[in-house]
mmCIF file of C-alpha atoms in Angstrom:
data_model
loop_
_atom_site.group_PDB
_atom_site.id
_atom_site.type_symbol
_atom_site.label_atom_id
_atom_site.label_comp_id
_atom_site.label_asym_id
_atom_site.label_seq_id
_atom_site.Cartn_x
_atom_site.Cartn_y
_atom_site.Cartn_z
ATOM 1 C CA LEU A 30 -110.850 -118.414 32.392
ATOM 2 C CA SER A 31 -114.684 -118.778 33.320
ATOM 3 C CA ASP A 32 -115.037 -121.133 30.062
ATOM 4 C CA PRO A 33 -115.295 -124.860 30.498
ATOM 5 C CA LEU A 34 -113.815 -125.617 26.694
ATOM 6 C CA PHE A 35 -110.327 -123.288 27.462
ATOM 7 C CA TRP A 36 -109.815 -126.103 30.567
ATOM 8 C CA ILE A 37 -110.906 -129.183 28.318
ATOM 9 C CA MET A 38 -108.786 -127.831 25.399
ATOM 10 C CA LEU A 39 -105.954 -127.190 27.819
ATOM 11 C CA LEU A 40 -106.406 -130.742 29.188
ATOM 12 C CA LEU A 41 -106.269 -132.205 25.492
ATOM 13 C CA THR A 42 -103.572 -129.849 24.580
ATOM 14 C CA LEU A 43 -101.296 -131.831 27.387
ATOM 15 C CA VAL A 44 -102.283 -134.930 26.685
ATOM 16 C CA ALA A 45 -101.315 -134.447 23.109
ATOM 17 C CA ALA A 46 -97.866 -133.265 24.291
ATOM 18 C CA VAL A 47 -97.536 -136.317 26.193
ATOM 19 C CA ARG A 48 -98.485 -138.655 23.649
ATOM 20 C CA MET A 49 -95.903 -136.817 20.886
ATOM 21 C CA ALA A 50 -93.119 -137.031 23.327
ATOM 22 C CA ASN A 51 -94.419 -140.853 24.475
ATOM 23 C CA GLY A 52 -93.084 -142.383 21.221
ATOM 24 C CA GLY A 53 -92.219 -145.956 20.374
ATOM 25 C CA VAL A 54 -94.878 -147.394 19.093
ATOM 26 C CA GLY A 55 -94.294 -149.655 16.129
ATOM 27 C CA GLN A 56 -93.250 -152.808 14.684
ATOM 28 C CA TRP A 57 -90.273 -154.152 15.994
ATOM 29 C CA TYR A 58 -87.937 -157.478 15.539
ATOM 30 C CA ASP A 59 -86.919 -160.092 18.282
ATOM 31 C CA ALA A 60 -83.927 -161.473 17.665
ATOM 32 C CA GLU A 61 -84.303 -164.107 20.571
ATOM 33 C CA SER A 62 -87.411 -165.452 19.286
ATOM 34 C CA GLY A 63 -86.987 -164.550 15.548
ATOM 35 C CA GLU A 64 -90.686 -162.973 15.289
ATOM 36 C CA TRP A 65 -91.689 -159.715 14.790
ATOM 37 C CA VAL A 66 -93.825 -157.852 17.517
ATOM 38 C CA MET A 67 -95.643 -154.924 18.492
ATOM 39 C CA ARG A 68 -93.527 -152.715 20.676
ATOM 40 C CA GLY A 69 -95.698 -150.170 22.964
ATOM 41 C CA ALA A 70 -94.951 -146.814 23.741
ATOM 42 C CA ALA A 71 -91.765 -145.825 26.220
ATOM 43 C CA VAL A 72 -93.788 -145.267 29.050
ATOM 44 C CA GLY A 73 -96.674 -147.881 29.051
ATOM 45 C CA SER A 74 -99.454 -146.067 31.238
ATOM 46 C CA LEU A 75 -99.233 -143.108 29.536
ATOM 47 C CA PRO A 76 -100.992 -142.248 26.011
ATOM 48 C CA GLY A 77 -97.955 -143.173 23.049
ATOM 49 C CA SER A 78 -97.661 -142.291 19.318
ATOM 50 C CA VAL A 79 -95.446 -143.916 16.286
ATOM 51 C CA ASP A 80 -92.008 -141.801 16.418
ATOM 52 C CA GLY A 81 -92.819 -138.059 15.393
ATOM 53 C CA GLY A 82 -96.335 -139.224 15.095
ATOM 54 C CA GLY A 83 -98.226 -136.650 17.659
ATOM 55 C CA ARG A 84 -96.590 -133.452 16.269
ATOM 56 C CA MET A 85 -99.299 -132.027 14.456
ATOM 57 C CA GLU A 86 -101.923 -132.971 16.252
ATOM 58 C CA PHE A 87 -100.296 -131.218 19.118
ATOM 59 C CA ALA A 88 -99.839 -128.193 17.151
ATOM 60 C CA ALA A 89 -103.268 -127.987 16.549
ATOM 61 C CA CYS A 90 -104.363 -128.395 19.861
ATOM 62 C CA LEU A 91 -102.452 -125.572 20.678
ATOM 63 C CA VAL A 92 -103.665 -123.299 17.728
ATOM 64 C CA ILE A 93 -107.469 -124.661 18.826
ATOM 65 C CA LEU A 94 -106.905 -123.774 22.571
ATOM 66 C CA VAL A 95 -105.518 -120.098 21.689
ATOM 67 C CA VAL A 96 -107.906 -119.270 18.591
ATOM 68 C CA LEU A 97 -111.164 -120.756 20.123
ATOM 69 C CA GLN A 98 -110.749 -118.518 22.912
ATOM 70 C CA GLY A 99 -110.741 -115.456 20.671
ATOM 71 C CA CYS A 100 -113.414 -116.682 18.128
ATOM 72 C CA ARG A 101 -116.040 -117.682 21.399
ATOM 73 C CA HIS A 102 -115.233 -114.043 23.916
ATOM 74 C CA ALA A 103 -113.453 -111.205 21.328
ATOM 75 C CA LEU A 104 -115.086 -110.916 18.108
ATOM 76 C CA GLY A 105 -117.872 -109.025 17.128
ATOM 77 C CA ARG A 106 -120.023 -109.396 14.327
ATOM 78 C CA GLY A 107 -118.169 -107.834 11.164
ATOM 79 C CA ALA A 108 -114.921 -109.505 12.620
ATOM 80 C CA ARG A 109 -116.487 -112.957 12.733
ATOM 81 C CA CYS A 110 -117.580 -112.347 8.812
ATOM 82 C CA ALA A 111 -113.984 -110.693 8.443
ATOM 83 C CA PHE A 112 -112.787 -114.070 10.030
ATOM 84 C CA LEU A 113 -114.719 -116.423 7.812
ATOM 85 C CA LEU A 114 -113.745 -114.633 4.717
ATOM 86 C CA GLY A 115 -110.105 -114.705 5.447
ATOM 87 C CA PHE A 116 -110.102 -118.307 6.172
ATOM 88 C CA SER A 117 -112.101 -119.303 3.322
ATOM 89 C CA ALA A 118 -110.135 -117.127 1.069
ATOM 90 C CA ILE A 119 -106.612 -118.273 2.060
ATOM 91 C CA SER A 120 -107.900 -121.874 1.704
ATOM 92 C CA GLY A 121 -109.213 -120.734 -1.303
ATOM 93 C CA VAL A 122 -105.682 -119.698 -2.576
ATOM 94 C CA ALA A 123 -104.137 -122.851 -1.369
ATOM 95 C CA ALA A 124 -106.792 -125.153 -3.356
ATOM 96 C CA ALA A 125 -106.666 -123.381 -6.500
ATOM 97 C CA ALA A 126 -102.669 -123.834 -5.945
ATOM 98 C CA GLU A 127 -103.073 -127.460 -5.305
ATOM 99 C CA CYS A 128 -105.269 -127.809 -8.645
ATOM 100 C CA VAL A 129 -102.228 -126.055 -10.573
ATOM 101 C CA ARG A 130 -99.922 -128.521 -9.427
ATOM 102 C CA ALA A 131 -102.331 -131.277 -10.410
ATOM 103 C CA GLY A 132 -102.663 -129.787 -13.799
ATOM 104 C CA MET A 133 -98.639 -129.117 -14.066
ATOM 105 C CA GLY A 134 -98.534 -133.206 -13.289
ATOM 106 C CA ASP A 135 -96.924 -133.292 -9.553
ATOM 107 C CA ARG A 136 -97.148 -137.187 -8.581
ATOM 108 C CA ALA A 137 -98.063 -136.070 -4.787
ATOM 109 C CA VAL A 138 -100.809 -134.077 -5.777
ATOM 110 C CA LEU A 139 -102.186 -136.507 -8.077
ATOM 111 C CA ALA A 140 -101.906 -139.375 -5.814
ATOM 112 C CA ALA A 141 -103.820 -137.060 -3.306
ATOM 113 C CA MET A 142 -106.315 -136.724 -5.832
ATOM 114 C CA ASP A 143 -106.760 -140.403 -6.484
ATOM 115 C CA CYS A 144 -108.523 -140.460 -3.233
ATOM 116 C CA SER A 145 -107.890 -144.340 -2.401
ATOM 117 C CA PHE A 146 -109.869 -145.988 0.293
ATOM 118 C CA SER A 147 -107.299 -147.546 1.703
ATOM 119 C CA ASN A 148 -106.000 -144.449 3.336
ATOM 120 C CA PRO A 149 -109.810 -142.916 3.937
ATOM 121 C CA SER A 150 -108.108 -139.014 5.097
ATOM 122 C CA TYR A 151 -109.153 -136.903 2.680
ATOM 123 C CA SER A 152 -107.253 -133.161 2.526
ATOM 124 C CA GLY A 153 -110.695 -131.964 0.395
ATOM 125 C CA VAL A 154 -113.134 -132.518 3.592
ATOM 126 C CA TYR A 155 -110.610 -129.509 4.781
ATOM 127 C CA TYR A 156 -111.705 -127.703 1.621
ATOM 128 C CA GLY A 157 -115.151 -128.543 2.166
ATOM 129 C CA ILE A 158 -115.352 -126.912 5.618
ATOM 130 C CA ALA A 159 -113.472 -124.016 4.287
ATOM 131 C CA LEU A 160 -116.106 -123.623 1.388
ATOM 132 C CA LEU A 161 -118.917 -123.647 3.991
ATOM 133 C CA ALA A 162 -117.508 -121.025 5.669
ATOM 134 C CA GLY A 163 -117.329 -118.630 2.521
ATOM 135 C CA ILE A 164 -120.605 -119.423 1.992
ATOM 136 C CA SER A 165 -121.289 -117.947 5.253
ATOM 137 C CA ALA A 166 -119.216 -115.085 4.847
ATOM 138 C CA PHE A 167 -120.629 -114.179 1.373
ATOM 139 C CA SER A 168 -124.063 -113.994 2.784
ATOM 140 C CA ALA A 169 -123.190 -111.574 5.723
ATOM 141 C CA GLY A 170 -120.867 -109.994 3.671
ATOM 142 C CA LEU A 171 -123.977 -109.202 1.429
ATOM 143 C CA GLN A 172 -125.634 -108.204 4.482
ATOM 144 C CA ARG A 173 -123.145 -105.817 5.582
ATOM 145 C CA GLY A 174 -122.843 -104.090 2.057
ATOM 146 C CA TRP A 175 -119.185 -105.044 1.856
ATOM 147 C CA TYR A 176 -119.759 -105.280 -2.225
ATOM 148 C CA ARG A 177 -116.198 -104.042 -3.073
ATOM 149 C CA SER A 178 -115.175 -107.762 -1.074
ATOM 150 C CA LEU A 179 -117.544 -109.490 -3.802
ATOM 151 C CA PHE A 180 -114.287 -110.954 -6.186
ATOM 152 C CA LEU A 181 -112.982 -112.328 -2.884
ATOM 153 C CA PHE A 182 -116.087 -113.741 -1.699
ATOM 154 C CA VAL A 183 -116.512 -115.580 -5.244
ATOM 155 C CA PHE A 184 -112.682 -116.895 -5.341
ATOM 156 C CA ALA A 185 -113.006 -118.508 -1.786
ATOM 157 C CA VAL A 186 -116.128 -120.272 -2.741
ATOM 158 C CA ALA A 187 -115.014 -121.314 -6.066
ATOM 159 C CA GLY A 188 -111.532 -122.316 -4.909
ATOM 160 C CA ASN A 189 -112.829 -124.419 -1.696
ATOM 161 C CA ALA A 190 -115.281 -126.102 -4.282
ATOM 162 C CA ALA A 191 -112.298 -126.882 -6.433
ATOM 163 C CA GLY A 192 -110.399 -128.118 -3.226
ATOM 164 C CA LEU A 193 -113.224 -130.539 -1.872
ATOM 165 C CA PHE A 194 -114.199 -131.942 -5.679
ATOM 166 C CA ALA A 195 -110.033 -132.771 -6.601
ATOM 167 C CA PHE A 196 -109.379 -134.188 -2.977
ATOM 168 C CA SER A 197 -112.444 -135.955 -1.973
ATOM 169 C CA PRO A 198 -113.847 -139.371 -3.336
ATOM 170 C CA ALA A 199 -117.116 -138.148 -4.946
ATOM 171 C CA VAL A 200 -119.186 -139.798 -2.101
ATOM 172 C CA VAL A 201 -117.685 -137.471 0.048
ATOM 173 C CA THR A 202 -118.162 -134.592 -2.528
ATOM 174 C CA LEU A 203 -122.061 -135.143 -2.604
ATOM 175 C CA VAL A 204 -121.773 -134.824 1.207
ATOM 176 C CA PHE A 205 -120.637 -131.370 1.332
ATOM 177 C CA VAL A 206 -122.709 -130.407 -1.825
ATOM 178 C CA SER A 207 -119.605 -129.325 -3.964
ATOM 179 C CA ALA A 208 -119.128 -127.940 -7.263
ATOM 180 C CA ALA A 209 -117.547 -128.689 -10.069
ATOM 181 C CA PHE A 210 -114.379 -126.975 -11.278
ATOM 182 C CA LEU A 211 -112.099 -126.930 -14.550
ATOM 183 C CA LEU A 212 -108.470 -126.787 -12.924
ATOM 184 C CA VAL A 213 -108.342 -130.460 -12.460
ATOM 185 C CA PRO A 214 -106.845 -132.722 -15.633
ATOM 186 C CA SER A 215 -109.246 -133.928 -17.826
ATOM 187 C CA GLY A 216 -108.578 -137.473 -16.598
ATOM 188 C CA GLY A 217 -109.305 -136.234 -13.214
ATOM 189 C CA ILE A 218 -112.583 -134.528 -13.883
ATOM 190 C CA ALA A 219 -113.902 -137.880 -15.547
ATOM 191 C CA ALA A 220 -113.005 -140.087 -12.541
ATOM 192 C CA LYS A 221 -114.674 -137.789 -10.217
ATOM 193 C CA LEU A 222 -117.530 -137.156 -12.579
ATOM 194 C CA ALA A 223 -118.333 -141.163 -13.353
ATOM 195 C CA PRO A 224 -120.159 -141.864 -10.119
ATOM 196 C CA PHE A 225 -122.878 -138.900 -10.631
ATOM 197 C CA PHE A 226 -123.697 -140.453 -13.870
ATOM 198 C CA GLY A 227 -123.405 -143.848 -13.059
ATOM 199 C CA GLU A 228 -120.442 -144.835 -14.494
ATOM 200 C CA ALA A 229 -119.219 -146.597 -11.514
ATOM 201 C CA GLY A 230 -120.507 -146.344 -7.671
ATOM 202 C CA PHE A 231 -120.007 -143.831 -4.984
ATOM 203 C CA LEU A 232 -118.031 -146.542 -3.140
ATOM 204 C CA PRO A 233 -115.807 -149.447 -3.882
ATOM 205 C CA LYS A 234 -117.884 -152.758 -4.560
ATOM 206 C CA ASP A 235 -116.457 -154.808 -1.709
ATOM 207 C CA PHE A 236 -116.795 -151.674 0.650
ATOM 208 C CA PHE A 237 -119.432 -152.954 3.304
ATOM 209 C CA PRO A 238 -117.274 -156.319 3.939
ATOM 210 C CA VAL A 239 -114.083 -154.550 4.467
ATOM 211 C CA HIS A 240 -115.640 -152.310 6.182
ATOM 212 C CA ASP A 241 -117.308 -154.675 8.866
ATOM 213 C CA LEU A 242 -113.959 -156.418 8.885
ATOM 214 C CA LEU A 243 -112.013 -153.319 10.076
ATOM 215 C CA SER A 244 -114.476 -152.356 12.660
ATOM 216 C CA ARG A 245 -114.501 -155.814 14.208
ATOM 217 C CA LEU A 246 -110.407 -155.461 14.130
ATOM 218 C CA SER A 247 -110.699 -152.042 15.215
ATOM 219 C CA LEU A 248 -113.165 -153.581 18.323
ATOM 220 C CA ASP A 249 -110.170 -156.047 18.996
ATOM 221 C CA MET A 250 -107.676 -153.790 19.114
ATOM 222 C CA TRP A 251 -109.537 -151.369 21.725
ATOM 223 C CA SER A 252 -110.236 -154.531 23.468
ATOM 224 C CA VAL A 253 -106.727 -155.112 24.364
ATOM 225 C CA HIS A 254 -105.763 -151.215 25.138
ATOM 226 C CA PRO A 255 -109.255 -149.986 26.390
ATOM 227 C CA TRP A 256 -107.945 -146.752 27.872
ATOM 228 C CA LEU A 257 -105.258 -145.530 26.366
ATOM 229 C CA GLY A 258 -105.522 -147.360 22.751
ATOM 230 C CA ALA A 259 -102.698 -149.153 20.836
ATOM 231 C CA GLY A 260 -100.695 -145.311 20.103
ATOM 232 C CA LEU A 261 -101.499 -142.992 17.620
ATOM 233 C CA GLY A 262 -100.311 -144.054 14.236
ATOM 234 C CA SER A 263 -100.135 -147.636 15.243
ATOM 235 C CA PHE A 264 -103.457 -148.944 13.278
ATOM 236 C CA ALA A 265 -101.243 -149.577 10.447
ATOM 237 C CA ASP A 266 -99.038 -152.230 11.829
ATOM 238 C CA GLY A 267 -100.920 -153.108 14.739
ATOM 239 C CA VAL A 268 -104.209 -155.143 12.964
ATOM 240 C CA ARG A 269 -101.350 -157.354 11.372
ATOM 241 C CA PHE A 270 -100.870 -158.887 14.647
ATOM 242 C CA ILE A 271 -104.459 -159.413 15.810
ATOM 243 C CA ALA A 272 -105.601 -160.306 12.110
ATOM 244 C CA SER A 273 -106.019 -163.645 11.244
ATOM 245 C CA SER A 274 -104.536 -165.279 7.676
ATOM 246 C CA GLU A 275 -107.922 -165.145 6.239
ATOM 247 C CA ASP A 276 -108.639 -161.394 7.442
ATOM 248 C CA LEU A 277 -105.360 -160.295 6.040
ATOM 249 C CA ALA A 278 -106.224 -161.768 2.586
ATOM 250 C CA ALA A 279 -109.114 -159.795 2.431
ATOM 251 C CA ILE A 280 -107.858 -156.211 3.616
ATOM 252 C CA PRO A 281 -106.449 -154.252 0.784
ATOM 253 C CA ALA A 282 -103.011 -153.674 0.731
ATOM 254 C CA GLN A 283 -101.409 -150.575 2.636
ATOM 255 C CA GLN A 284 -104.927 -150.003 4.463
ATOM 256 C CA SER A 285 -103.862 -147.225 6.844
ATOM 257 C CA ALA A 286 -107.155 -146.693 8.879
ATOM 258 C CA PRO A 287 -110.559 -148.278 9.236
ATOM 259 C CA PHE A 288 -113.826 -146.843 7.845
ATOM 260 C CA GLY A 289 -115.051 -144.948 10.145
ATOM 261 C CA LEU A 290 -113.399 -142.011 12.601
ATOM 262 C CA HIS A 291 -115.002 -143.629 15.748
ATOM 263 C CA TRP A 292 -113.123 -146.905 15.358
ATOM 264 C CA LEU A 293 -110.109 -145.476 14.727
ATOM 265 C CA VAL A 294 -110.141 -143.038 17.906
ATOM 266 C CA LEU A 295 -111.211 -146.360 19.899
ATOM 267 C CA ALA A 296 -108.356 -148.333 18.558
ATOM 268 C CA GLU A 297 -105.286 -145.828 18.521
ATOM 269 C CA ARG A 298 -106.380 -143.531 21.804
ATOM 270 C CA GLY A 299 -108.950 -145.570 23.582
ATOM 271 C CA SER A 300 -111.691 -144.443 25.626
ATOM 272 C CA ILE A 301 -109.683 -141.625 27.273
ATOM 273 C CA GLY A 302 -108.895 -140.543 23.886
ATOM 274 C CA ALA A 303 -112.584 -140.379 23.054
ATOM 275 C CA PHE A 304 -113.870 -138.833 25.655
ATOM 276 C CA LEU A 305 -110.990 -136.052 25.444
ATOM 277 C CA ILE A 306 -112.328 -135.777 21.475
ATOM 278 C CA LEU A 307 -115.553 -135.214 22.526
ATOM 279 C CA ALA A 308 -115.737 -133.331 25.300
ATOM 280 C CA PRO A 309 -115.030 -130.303 23.736
ATOM 281 C CA LEU A 310 -117.394 -131.167 20.668
ATOM 282 C CA ALA A 311 -120.244 -131.679 23.172
ATOM 283 C CA VAL A 312 -119.732 -128.474 24.476
ATOM 284 C CA LEU A 313 -119.465 -126.371 21.340
ATOM 285 C CA ALA A 314 -122.756 -128.074 20.586
ATOM 286 C CA ALA A 315 -124.097 -127.516 23.139
ATOM 287 C CA SER A 316 -123.629 -123.893 23.164
ATOM 288 C CA TYR A 317 -124.703 -123.774 19.503
ATOM 289 C CA VAL A 318 -127.823 -125.327 19.932
ATOM 290 C CA ARG A 319 -129.018 -123.071 23.531
ATOM 291 C CA ARG A 320 -127.687 -119.808 21.822
ATOM 292 C CA ALA A 321 -129.693 -120.857 18.620
ATOM 293 C CA VAL A 322 -133.134 -121.468 20.488
ATOM 294 C CA SER A 323 -132.350 -118.120 22.087
ATOM 295 C CA GLY A 324 -131.154 -116.539 19.019
ATOM 296 C CA VAL A 325 -134.085 -117.441 17.166
ATOM 297 C CA ALA A 326 -136.692 -116.775 19.589
ATOM 298 C CA ALA A 327 -135.208 -113.105 19.614
ATOM 299 C CA GLY A 328 -135.199 -112.658 15.688
ATOM 300 C CA PHE A 329 -133.624 -113.618 12.550
ATOM 301 C CA PRO A 330 -130.367 -114.976 13.340
ATOM 302 C CA PRO A 331 -126.858 -113.432 11.356
ATOM 303 C CA PRO A 332 -125.984 -115.426 8.025
ATOM 304 C CA SER A 333 -122.385 -116.342 9.826
ATOM 305 C CA CYS A 334 -124.992 -118.663 12.330
ATOM 306 C CA PHE A 335 -125.825 -121.233 9.730
ATOM 307 C CA ALA A 336 -122.220 -122.516 9.309
ATOM 308 C CA GLY A 337 -122.742 -124.412 12.302
ATOM 309 C CA PHE A 338 -125.766 -125.900 10.986
ATOM 310 C CA LEU A 339 -124.283 -126.448 7.533
ATOM 311 C CA VAL A 340 -120.636 -128.176 8.695
ATOM 312 C CA LEU A 341 -121.831 -130.411 11.607
ATOM 313 C CA PRO A 342 -124.576 -133.067 9.525
ATOM 314 C CA ALA A 343 -121.564 -133.049 7.140
ATOM 315 C CA ALA A 344 -118.792 -133.528 9.248
ATOM 316 C CA VAL A 345 -120.820 -136.336 11.163
ATOM 317 C CA LEU A 346 -121.595 -137.828 7.613
ATOM 318 C CA GLU A 347 -118.181 -138.111 6.465
ATOM 319 C CA SER A 348 -117.097 -139.382 9.652
ATOM 320 C CA LEU A 349 -118.985 -142.614 9.647
ATOM 321 C CA ALA A 350 -116.552 -143.798 6.833
ATOM 322 C CA GLY A 351 -114.032 -141.393 7.123
ATOM 323 C CA VAL A 352 -111.114 -139.950 9.333
ATOM 324 C CA SER A 353 -110.473 -137.069 7.497
ATOM 325 C CA LEU A 354 -111.648 -134.767 10.926
ATOM 326 C CA LEU A 355 -108.507 -136.338 12.533
ATOM 327 C CA ALA A 356 -106.215 -134.416 10.329
ATOM 328 C CA PRO A 357 -105.122 -131.470 12.226
ATOM 329 C CA GLY A 358 -106.159 -129.010 9.338
ATOM 330 C CA ALA A 359 -109.758 -130.497 9.291
ATOM 331 C CA MET A 360 -110.092 -130.453 12.835
ATOM 332 C CA THR A 361 -109.046 -127.183 13.379
ATOM 333 C CA ALA A 362 -110.964 -125.613 10.888
ATOM 334 C CA PHE A 363 -114.035 -127.806 12.059
ATOM 335 C CA MET A 364 -113.447 -126.368 15.707
ATOM 336 C CA LEU A 365 -113.068 -122.801 14.988
ATOM 337 C CA LEU A 366 -116.049 -122.561 12.098
ATOM 338 C CA PHE A 367 -118.448 -124.616 14.654
ATOM 339 C CA SER A 368 -117.410 -121.711 17.221
ATOM 340 C CA VAL A 369 -117.242 -118.910 15.106
ATOM 341 C CA ALA A 370 -121.076 -120.182 14.155
ATOM 342 C CA ALA A 371 -122.186 -120.300 17.837
ATOM 343 C CA SER A 372 -121.022 -117.413 18.999
ATOM 344 C CA SER A 373 -122.661 -115.210 16.332
ATOM 345 C CA PHE A 374 -125.868 -115.750 17.787
ATOM 346 C CA ALA A 375 -126.973 -113.335 20.579
ATOM 347 C CA LYS A 376 -125.200 -114.248 24.020
ATOM 348 C CA VAL A 377 -127.938 -115.405 26.651
ATOM 349 C CA LYS A 378 -127.748 -115.205 30.606
ATOM 350 C CA SER A 379 -125.467 -118.116 32.074
ATOM 351 C CA ASN A 380 -124.553 -119.314 28.448
ATOM 352 C CA VAL A 381 -120.985 -120.876 27.249
#
């Protein structure tokens, strides 16, 4: 109970529960005026969401609240390595299964492989985080002499590399330093590799003008609802009511989010929501830096410590143009991996 991160995550979980229950955000047709209007949440003074839009976020907050404490305070060095290996291996199995489904022509999986910039949330980011966890576990396992688990380490790394490559655009794959794989259909491979050989750009040709336009519209949405935001999941509908006809013509069809996590957080969650997201990340980052300084001074730290050093810049870079880390799976994976990395350093007096 002395850990400030526990209380921050408890508050974040309670807010997520309120947001989940306080639905109703969305378009509504006013028969009297004959116009479509943007309806707010059932209780306007509380955080809201579209109907059913906050369930997965609440579940993710609950998982992080419970598991994060175990990662920070109850795992020894061997347990941390096993945790990273287990997490990465299970994710690798899921990635391999998704690639097999893509090879069998599953339309939903093939649609996810397209990685459209109209929905800049990519499941491959989750596999990228799991890949970094697998690499750290692989190094730690070799150091501890876990040679019998070598195949599991290799499978975890290869499977997550495949998932990152398949379900992320080339620029995100480049950020996470992915490896190529063989299970994706040949057409998918060609589309993914084209930017690396100069046959296509890493970003759409109109990316920056659309980025600036969506950023401005997000800022306009935030100015209307500065504290609580317009509501979770409301960006796609809300932007239609504040954009001019010229703006709407320039926005790609089915655009569900701006290009940048910070813009989506401000538009849908407001200043209070942004603070609640940044607060636990700030505590984890401060914990990592403090333990890193002390751990390096005391001697060479274990390999699992470097997971945080690897995942943080990759996540920050991806968030500048995407919103993948707001997905419950990616956010949970990032928080847990960063927590394990921080707790792997030698604990110092009055550290958090």
